[in-house]
Amino acid sequence: MSVAAMSEAGKTGATSIPVVNDLSITLLPGRQSSSLPGLHEAIDAERLGFKRAWLPERYNVKEAGVLLGAMGAVTSRIPLGPGPLSISSRPPIVIASIAATFQSLFGERFMLGLGRSNALWLQGHGFTEQGYRATIDRARIMKQLWAGEVVDYDGPAGTYRRLTMIDRPEGLSPPPVVFFHLGGPAASRAAADPVWDEIALCNLVSAEAMAESIDITKAEAERQGRDPDSLHFIAPVTTAPDMDELETRAMVAARIVIGIQLPGMGDRLIELNGWDRDVVEDIRNHPQFADMNRALIDHSFHRTGLLGPAELVPERWMRHSAAIGSSEEVVAKLREFKAAGAHEVDLYGSTPAQNVRVIELWRTTADSKSEAGQHV
């Protein structure tokens, strides 16, 4: 089906389901061989009433500017944005232009998720992981550009002289800028900077670890003179509702296998969740990885090819850091992240169609209210 046909189908198939104001979803996560399923997922996410949808960019068939534009074209209401974009992947004016172009086409439906990324993940790309100061400064430069300011800057984010956006969308508010981070103390303190409109943690971080990160961010915000209650926290949670054991292990355990082998980032994930180092080493030293010819497991194997190592992941790790089991159990687990301080939960891993029952149950619970006046 062409994008034009999808656009017509998506818009004529819209219903009056109320929008759930604290439940979003990540579209097309992980490795993909085609972008087209993402368009169907965007249509489904809008139809089901998710608040908004995120796209985790990869440098293959998931380039954010192109794919988010196509998603915007086949939908009419749902906000969309990268979740996250590596902040060094493009100069600030290019990222600012992606946001401005999207909003000029589709209105105030864009949100900009940014992260520092990981040096090994970006190895050989021509750009690399950024420090916290550079990350904050780059985000601030983008906001200055949207405001029509002329930027003169020389610092950790680079050197810019008389940088400005000559033309900008008229009558539109700039998009919210969201900081995605893993949840360690330094990142949690950086998240308190006023440049960030919202804060999202990494998926596979437990509710307890997220609560600790939120406490650090709020304390740092107060120290900086920022109202801690003004902060908006998002909890991405990998969900595997009503799936059998094999599907669940491919959805959750395989992602844990991928996550724990990332240098630095993997060790932080292990530390935050309190996972047993002996078990971690057994997984890392699985015979399947002995002859791996790439630095990253994720670049050598799809999740479904990691079921052997995934068998070593304890079920308690999956239940601790993700939402698995029946839809009722998944919703109960998601509520733990709300109780830990998240204002919004972002479903990760499974598709909108796989979460139909989850959003139905979520909508009927007492503290999940629909946005007044907003309908799909």
Coordinates of N, CA and C in Angstrom, one line a residue, residues 119-252:
A119 N 29.4 5.6 22.8 CA 30.5 5.7 21.9 C 30.7 4.5 21.0
L120 N 30.5 3.3 21.6 CA 30.7 2.0 20.8 C 29.5 1.9 19.8
W121 N 28.3 2.3 20.2 CA 27.2 2.2 19.3 C 27.5 3.1 18.1
L122 N 28.1 4.2 18.3 CA 28.4 5.1 17.2 C 29.8 4.9 16.5
Q123 N 30.5 3.9 16.9 CA 31.8 3.7 16.4 C 31.8 3.6 14.8
G124 N 32.7 4.5 14.2 CA 32.8 4.5 12.8 C 31.8 5.3 12.1
H125 N 30.9 6.0 12.9 CA 29.8 6.8 12.3 C 30.2 8.2 11.8
G126 N 31.4 8.7 12.3 CA 31.8 10.1 12.1 C 31.3 11.0 13.1
F127 N 30.6 10.6 14.1 CA 30.2 11.4 15.3 C 30.1 10.4 16.4
T128 N 30.1 11.0 17.6 CA 30.2 10.1 18.8 C 29.4 10.7 20.0
E129 N 29.5 9.9 21.1 CA 28.8 10.3 22.3 C 29.2 11.7 22.8
Q130 N 28.3 12.4 23.4 CA 28.5 13.8 23.9 C 28.6 13.8 25.4
G131 N 29.3 14.7 26.0 CA 29.3 15.0 27.4 C 28.0 15.7 27.8
Y132 N 27.7 15.7 29.1 CA 26.5 16.4 29.5 C 26.4 17.9 29.2
R133 N 27.5 18.6 29.3 CA 27.5 20.0 29.1 C 27.3 20.3 27.6
A134 N 27.9 19.5 26.7 CA 27.7 19.7 25.3 C 26.3 19.3 24.9
T135 N 25.7 18.3 25.5 CA 24.3 17.9 25.2 C 23.4 19.0 25.6
I136 N 23.5 19.5 26.8 CA 22.7 20.6 27.2 C 22.8 21.9 26.4
D137 N 24.0 22.2 26.0 CA 24.3 23.4 25.2 C 23.7 23.2 23.8
R138 N 23.8 22.1 23.2 CA 23.2 21.8 21.9 C 21.7 22.0 21.9
A139 N 21.1 21.4 23.0 CA 19.6 21.6 23.1 C 19.3 23.0 23.2
R140 N 20.0 23.8 24.0 CA 19.7 25.2 24.2 C 19.9 26.0 22.9
I141 N 20.9 25.7 22.1 CA 21.1 26.3 20.8 C 19.9 26.1 19.9
M142 N 19.3 24.9 19.9 CA 18.1 24.6 19.1 C 17.0 25.5 19.6
K143 N 16.8 25.6 20.9 CA 15.7 26.5 21.4 C 15.9 27.9 21.0
Q144 N 17.1 28.4 21.0 CA 17.4 29.7 20.6 C 17.1 29.9 19.1
L145 N 17.4 28.9 18.3 CA 17.1 29.0 16.9 C 15.6 29.1 16.6
W146 N 14.8 28.3 17.3 CA 13.4 28.3 17.2 C 12.8 29.7 17.6
A147 N 13.5 30.3 18.6 CA 13.0 31.6 19.1 C 13.4 32.8 18.2
G148 N 14.2 32.5 17.1 CA 14.6 33.5 16.2 C 15.8 34.3 16.6
E149 N 16.5 33.7 17.6 CA 17.8 34.4 18.0 C 18.9 34.1 17.1
V150 N 19.9 35.0 17.2 CA 21.2 34.8 16.5 C 22.2 34.2 17.5
V151 N 22.7 33.1 17.2 CA 23.6 32.3 18.1 C 25.1 32.5 17.8
D152 N 25.8 33.0 18.8 CA 27.2 33.0 18.8 C 27.7 32.2 20.0
Y153 N 28.4 31.1 19.7 CA 28.8 30.1 20.7 C 30.1 29.5 20.4
D154 N 30.9 29.3 21.4 CA 32.2 28.6 21.3 C 32.4 27.8 22.6
G155 N 32.2 26.5 22.5 CA 32.3 25.7 23.8 C 32.2 24.3 23.4
P156 N 31.9 23.4 24.4 CA 31.9 22.0 24.2 C 31.0 21.5 23.1
A157 N 29.9 22.2 22.8 CA 29.0 21.8 21.7 C 29.5 22.2 20.3
G158 N 30.7 22.9 20.2 CA 31.2 23.3 18.9 C 31.3 24.8 18.9
T159 N 31.6 25.3 17.7 CA 31.7 26.8 17.4 C 30.7 27.2 16.4
Y160 N 29.9 28.2 16.7 CA 28.9 28.7 15.8 C 28.9 30.2 15.8
R161 N 28.9 30.8 14.6 CA 28.9 32.2 14.5 C 27.7 32.7 13.7
R162 N 27.0 33.6 14.3 CA 25.9 34.2 13.6 C 24.9 33.2 13.1
L163 N 24.7 32.1 13.8 CA 23.8 31.0 13.4 C 22.4 31.4 13.7
T164 N 21.5 31.3 12.7 CA 20.1 31.7 12.8 C 19.3 30.9 11.8
M165 N 18.0 30.8 12.1 CA 17.0 30.2 11.2 C 16.3 31.4 10.6
I166 N 16.5 31.7 9.3 CA 15.9 32.9 8.7 C 14.4 32.7 8.6
D167 N 13.9 31.6 8.3 CA 12.4 31.3 8.2 C 12.0 30.3 9.2
R168 N 10.9 30.5 9.9 CA 10.4 29.6 10.9 C 8.9 29.5 10.8
P169 N 8.3 28.4 11.2 CA 6.8 28.3 11.2 C 6.2 29.4 12.0
E170 N 5.2 30.1 11.4 CA 4.6 31.2 12.1 C 3.4 30.7 12.9
G171 N 3.2 31.3 14.1 CA 2.1 31.0 14.9 C 2.1 29.7 15.6
L172 N 3.2 29.0 15.7 CA 3.3 27.7 16.3 C 4.3 27.8 17.5
S173 N 4.0 27.1 18.6 CA 4.9 27.0 19.7 C 6.0 26.0 19.3
P174 N 7.2 26.2 19.9 CA 8.3 25.3 19.6 C 7.9 23.9 20.3
P175 N 8.5 22.8 19.7 CA 8.2 21.5 20.3 C 8.9 21.3 21.7
P176 N 8.3 20.5 22.5 CA 9.0 20.1 23.8 C 10.2 19.4 23.5
V177 N 11.3 19.6 24.3 CA 12.6 18.9 24.2 C 12.7 18.0 25.3
V178 N 12.9 16.7 25.0 CA 12.9 15.6 26.0 C 14.2 15.0 26.1
F179 N 14.8 14.9 27.3 CA 16.1 14.3 27.6 C 15.9 12.8 27.9
F180 N 16.4 11.9 27.1 CA 16.4 10.5 27.3 C 17.7 10.1 28.0
H181 N 17.7 9.4 29.1 CA 18.9 9.0 29.8 C 18.7 7.6 30.5
L182 N 19.8 7.0 30.9 CA 19.7 5.7 31.5 C 19.3 5.7 33.0
G183 N 19.6 6.8 33.7 CA 19.2 6.8 35.1 C 20.2 6.9 36.1
G184 N 21.5 7.0 35.7 CA 22.6 7.1 36.7 C 22.6 8.5 37.4
P185 N 23.4 8.7 38.4 CA 23.4 9.9 39.2 C 23.7 11.1 38.3
A186 N 24.8 11.1 37.5 CA 25.2 12.2 36.7 C 24.2 12.6 35.7
A187 N 23.6 11.6 35.0 CA 22.6 11.9 34.1 C 21.3 12.4 34.7
S188 N 21.0 11.9 35.9 CA 19.8 12.4 36.6 C 20.0 13.8 37.0
R189 N 21.2 14.2 37.4 CA 21.4 15.6 37.7 C 21.3 16.5 36.5
A190 N 21.9 16.0 35.4 CA 21.8 16.8 34.1 C 20.4 17.0 33.7
A191 N 19.5 16.0 34.0 CA 18.1 16.1 33.6 C 17.4 17.3 34.2
A192 N 17.9 17.8 35.3 CA 17.3 18.9 36.0 C 17.4 20.3 35.3
D193 N 18.3 20.4 34.3 CA 18.6 21.6 33.6 C 17.3 22.2 33.0
P194 N 17.1 23.5 33.1 CA 15.8 24.1 32.6 C 15.7 23.9 31.1
V195 N 16.7 23.5 30.4 CA 16.5 23.4 28.9 C 15.6 22.2 28.6
W196 N 15.5 21.3 29.5 CA 14.7 20.1 29.2 C 13.2 20.3 29.7
D197 N 12.3 20.1 28.8 CA 10.9 20.2 29.1 C 10.4 19.0 29.7
E198 N 10.9 17.8 29.4 CA 10.5 16.6 29.9 C 11.7 15.6 30.0
I199 N 11.6 14.6 30.8 CA 12.7 13.6 31.0 C 12.1 12.2 30.8
A200 N 12.9 11.4 30.0 CA 12.5 10.0 29.8 C 13.7 9.1 30.2
L201 N 13.4 8.1 30.9 CA 14.5 7.1 31.2 C 14.6 6.0 30.2
C202 N 15.5 5.2 30.3 CA 15.7 4.1 29.4 C 14.8 2.9 29.7
N203 N 14.3 2.2 28.7 CA 13.6 0.9 29.0 C 14.5 -0.1 29.6
L204 N 13.9 -1.0 30.4 CA 14.6 -2.1 31.1 C 15.2 -1.6 32.4
V205 N 14.9 -0.3 32.8 CA 15.3 0.2 34.1 C 14.1 -0.1 35.0
S206 N 14.3 -0.7 36.2 CA 13.2 -1.0 37.1 C 12.5 0.2 37.7
A207 N 11.3 0.0 38.2 CA 10.6 1.1 38.8 C 11.4 1.7 40.0
E208 N 12.0 0.8 40.8 CA 12.8 1.3 41.9 C 14.0 2.2 41.5
A209 N 14.7 1.7 40.4 CA 15.8 2.5 39.9 C 15.3 3.9 39.4
M210 N 14.1 3.8 38.7 CA 13.6 5.0 38.2 C 13.2 6.0 39.3
A211 N 12.6 5.5 40.4 CA 12.3 6.3 41.5 C 13.5 7.0 42.1
E212 N 14.6 6.3 42.2 CA 15.9 6.9 42.7 C 16.4 8.0 41.8
S213 N 16.3 7.8 40.5 CA 16.7 8.8 39.5 C 15.8 10.0 39.6
I214 N 14.5 9.8 39.7 CA 13.6 11.0 39.9 C 13.9 11.8 41.1
D215 N 14.2 11.1 42.2 CA 14.5 11.8 43.4 C 15.8 12.7 43.2
I216 N 16.8 12.1 42.6 CA 18.0 12.9 42.3 C 17.7 14.1 41.4
T217 N 17.0 13.9 40.4 CA 16.6 15.0 39.5 C 15.9 16.1 40.2
K218 N 14.9 15.7 41.0 CA 14.1 16.7 41.7 C 15.0 17.5 42.7
A219 N 15.9 16.8 43.4 CA 16.7 17.5 44.4 C 17.6 18.5 43.7
E220 N 18.2 18.1 42.5 CA 19.0 19.0 41.7 C 18.2 20.1 41.2
A221 N 17.0 19.9 40.7 CA 16.2 21.0 40.3 C 15.9 22.0 41.4
E222 N 15.7 21.5 42.6 CA 15.5 22.5 43.7 C 16.7 23.2 44.0
R223 N 17.9 22.6 43.9 CA 19.1 23.3 44.1 C 19.4 24.4 43.1
Q224 N 18.9 24.1 41.9 CA 19.1 25.1 40.8 C 18.0 26.2 40.8
G225 N 17.0 26.1 41.7 CA 15.9 27.0 41.8 C 14.8 26.7 40.8
R226 N 14.8 25.5 40.3 CA 13.7 25.1 39.4 C 12.6 24.3 40.3
D227 N 11.4 24.6 40.0 CA 10.3 23.9 40.8 C 10.3 22.4 40.4
P228 N 10.6 21.6 41.4 CA 10.6 20.1 41.1 C 9.3 19.6 40.5
D229 N 8.2 20.2 41.0 CA 6.9 19.8 40.5 C 6.6 20.2 39.0
S230 N 7.5 21.0 38.4 CA 7.3 21.3 37.0 C 7.9 20.3 36.1
L231 N 8.6 19.3 36.7 CA 9.2 18.3 35.9 C 8.2 17.2 35.4
H232 N 8.3 16.8 34.2 CA 7.5 15.7 33.7 C 8.3 14.5 33.3
F233 N 8.1 13.4 34.0 CA 8.9 12.2 33.8 C 8.1 11.1 33.0
I234 N 8.8 10.5 32.1 CA 8.3 9.4 31.2 C 9.0 8.2 31.5
A235 N 8.3 7.1 31.7 CA 8.9 5.8 31.9 C 8.7 4.8 30.7
P236 N 9.7 4.6 29.9 CA 9.6 3.6 28.8 C 9.6 2.2 29.4
V237 N 8.7 1.4 29.2 CA 8.6 0.0 29.8 C 8.4 -1.0 28.7
T238 N 9.3 -2.0 28.6 CA 9.1 -3.0 27.6 C 7.9 -3.9 28.0
T239 N 7.0 -4.1 27.1 CA 5.8 -4.9 27.5 C 5.6 -6.1 26.6
A240 N 5.2 -7.2 27.2 CA 4.9 -8.4 26.4 C 3.6 -9.0 26.9
P241 N 2.5 -8.4 26.5 CA 1.2 -8.8 27.1 C 0.6 -10.0 26.4
D242 N 0.2 -11.0 27.2 CA -0.5 -12.2 26.7 C 0.3 -12.9 25.7
M243 N 1.6 -13.0 25.9 CA 2.5 -13.7 25.0 C 3.0 -15.0 25.6
D244 N 3.3 -16.0 24.8 CA 3.8 -17.3 25.3 C 5.2 -17.1 25.8
E245 N 5.8 -18.1 26.4 CA 7.1 -18.0 26.9 C 8.2 -17.7 25.9
L246 N 8.1 -18.3 24.7 CA 9.0 -18.0 23.7 C 9.0 -16.6 23.2
E247 N 7.8 -16.1 23.0 CA 7.6 -14.7 22.5 C 8.1 -13.7 23.6
T248 N 7.8 -14.1 24.9 CA 8.2 -13.2 26.0 C 9.7 -13.1 26.1
R249 N 10.4 -14.3 25.9 CA 11.8 -14.2 26.0 C 12.5 -13.5 24.8
A250 N 11.8 -13.6 23.6 CA 12.3 -12.8 22.5 C 12.1 -11.4 22.7
M251 N 11.0 -11.0 23.3 CA 10.7 -9.6 23.5 C 11.5 -8.9 24.6
V252 N 11.7 -9.7 25.7 CA 12.3 -9.1 26.9 C 13.7 -9.6 27.2

